[in-house]
Amino acid sequence: MAAKTVPQRLSIAAILLILPCLLSVASAFNITRILNQHPNYSTFNDLLTRTGLAPEINRRSTITVLVVSNDRMGDLQSHPMEAAENILRTHIILDYFDLMKLNRLEGQTAKLTNMYQETGVAAYDQGFLNVTTRNDGILFGSAVKRAPHDARLVGSVLSRPYNISVLSISHPIVTPGLGGSFQPVEAPPPRPPKSVAPAPVPSHKKDAVPAPIKAPAEADAPSDDIDSSGYSPAGSPPEPADGPEPADGPEPADGPEPADGPEAADGPEADADTQDASESSAGKSGVSLGGFFLFLGALVAAL
C-alpha cells in the first residue's frame, strides 16, 4: 500500500505543477493574431504593434479592447507615435466587458478604468471611460467633463469570458488633452456669442457718420451764389424767405434815372398833342383868312 501511495502522491504533485501551465495556456491570448483574422481592423492592429501596446495587452489576464475599423480611423494614424499611443491606451479597458455584461447596465452609466490611468500622468479623468446602455444602443466616451459621449458600440469581434473581449465601436474616442488637438477647455461654447455681439457696434458707428448733415449745408452755398448772380427771382419760389435779400438792393433801385426813359417816351405823346394843337390852330387861322377874303370880295363887289 505504501508503494502505491508514493506514485499517487507523485502524480498529484505533477498535476499540480502542470495545472498552472495548462491554465496559463488556456488563458493566454494574442491580440495581434486575433485581429489578423479580421482584415477590417488591420490599421488599428498595426498601430497596436508599432506603439508597443500589443505585448502589454497580451500580458494581461483580463482585458477589453475597443477597436475601430479601417474606414473609421480618421486621422488617428497621422498623429505622432507618442500621441497615438496615449489615444490607444484610452481604448483598452482594464476589466472584462462583453455584450451580456454591458446589457446588464441598461439605463445606467458606468465608469471604467482604461490603460492610460496607469501612466501616472492622467488628469481630468483622462484615465476613465463612461459607458451608457440605452434603448437605442450602447455609447462610450471619455469621462473628462464636456467630452463627447458618442462612440457607439457596433458589435463584438471576439469574447473569451473573463479573459479578453474585443468590441468594435463607431469611431475613435476623443479624450480632451490627448493627441495635441483637444484641450479640456470649458468655455468655448459661451465665447462665440460674445464675438458676434461687438460686430453690430461698428456697423452702427458707420451709420452714424454726419456726412448727410453736411450735404444740405453745401447745398446752401449755391443758393447764395444764385441770389448774388441776380437770379433770385428764379430761386424765390422754392425759398420765399430769401425775398428780403433782393429787397436790399437799393443800388438797382437807383435806376429811376434810366427809368425816366419812359417819361422821355412820353415826349412823343406830348409832341403828338402839340402837333394836333398846331393843326387845329392852323385850321382856325385858315378859316379866319378865308372869311377875311370873302369880306374883301364882298366890299369890292359893293363898290
mmCIF file of C-alpha atoms in Angstrom, residues 58 199 276 302:
data_model
loop_
_atom_site.group_PDB
_atom_site.id
_atom_site.type_symbol
_atom_site.label_atom_id
_atom_site.label_comp_id
_atom_site.label_asym_id
_atom_site.label_seq_id
_atom_site.Cartn_x
_atom_site.Cartn_y
_atom_site.Cartn_z
ATOM 1 C CA ASN A 58 -1.059 40.038 -24.183
ATOM 2 C CA ALA A 199 -19.984 93.108 -34.708
ATOM 3 C CA ASP A 276 -52.714 168.266 -83.060
ATOM 4 C CA ALA A 302 -70.246 196.572 -103.347
#
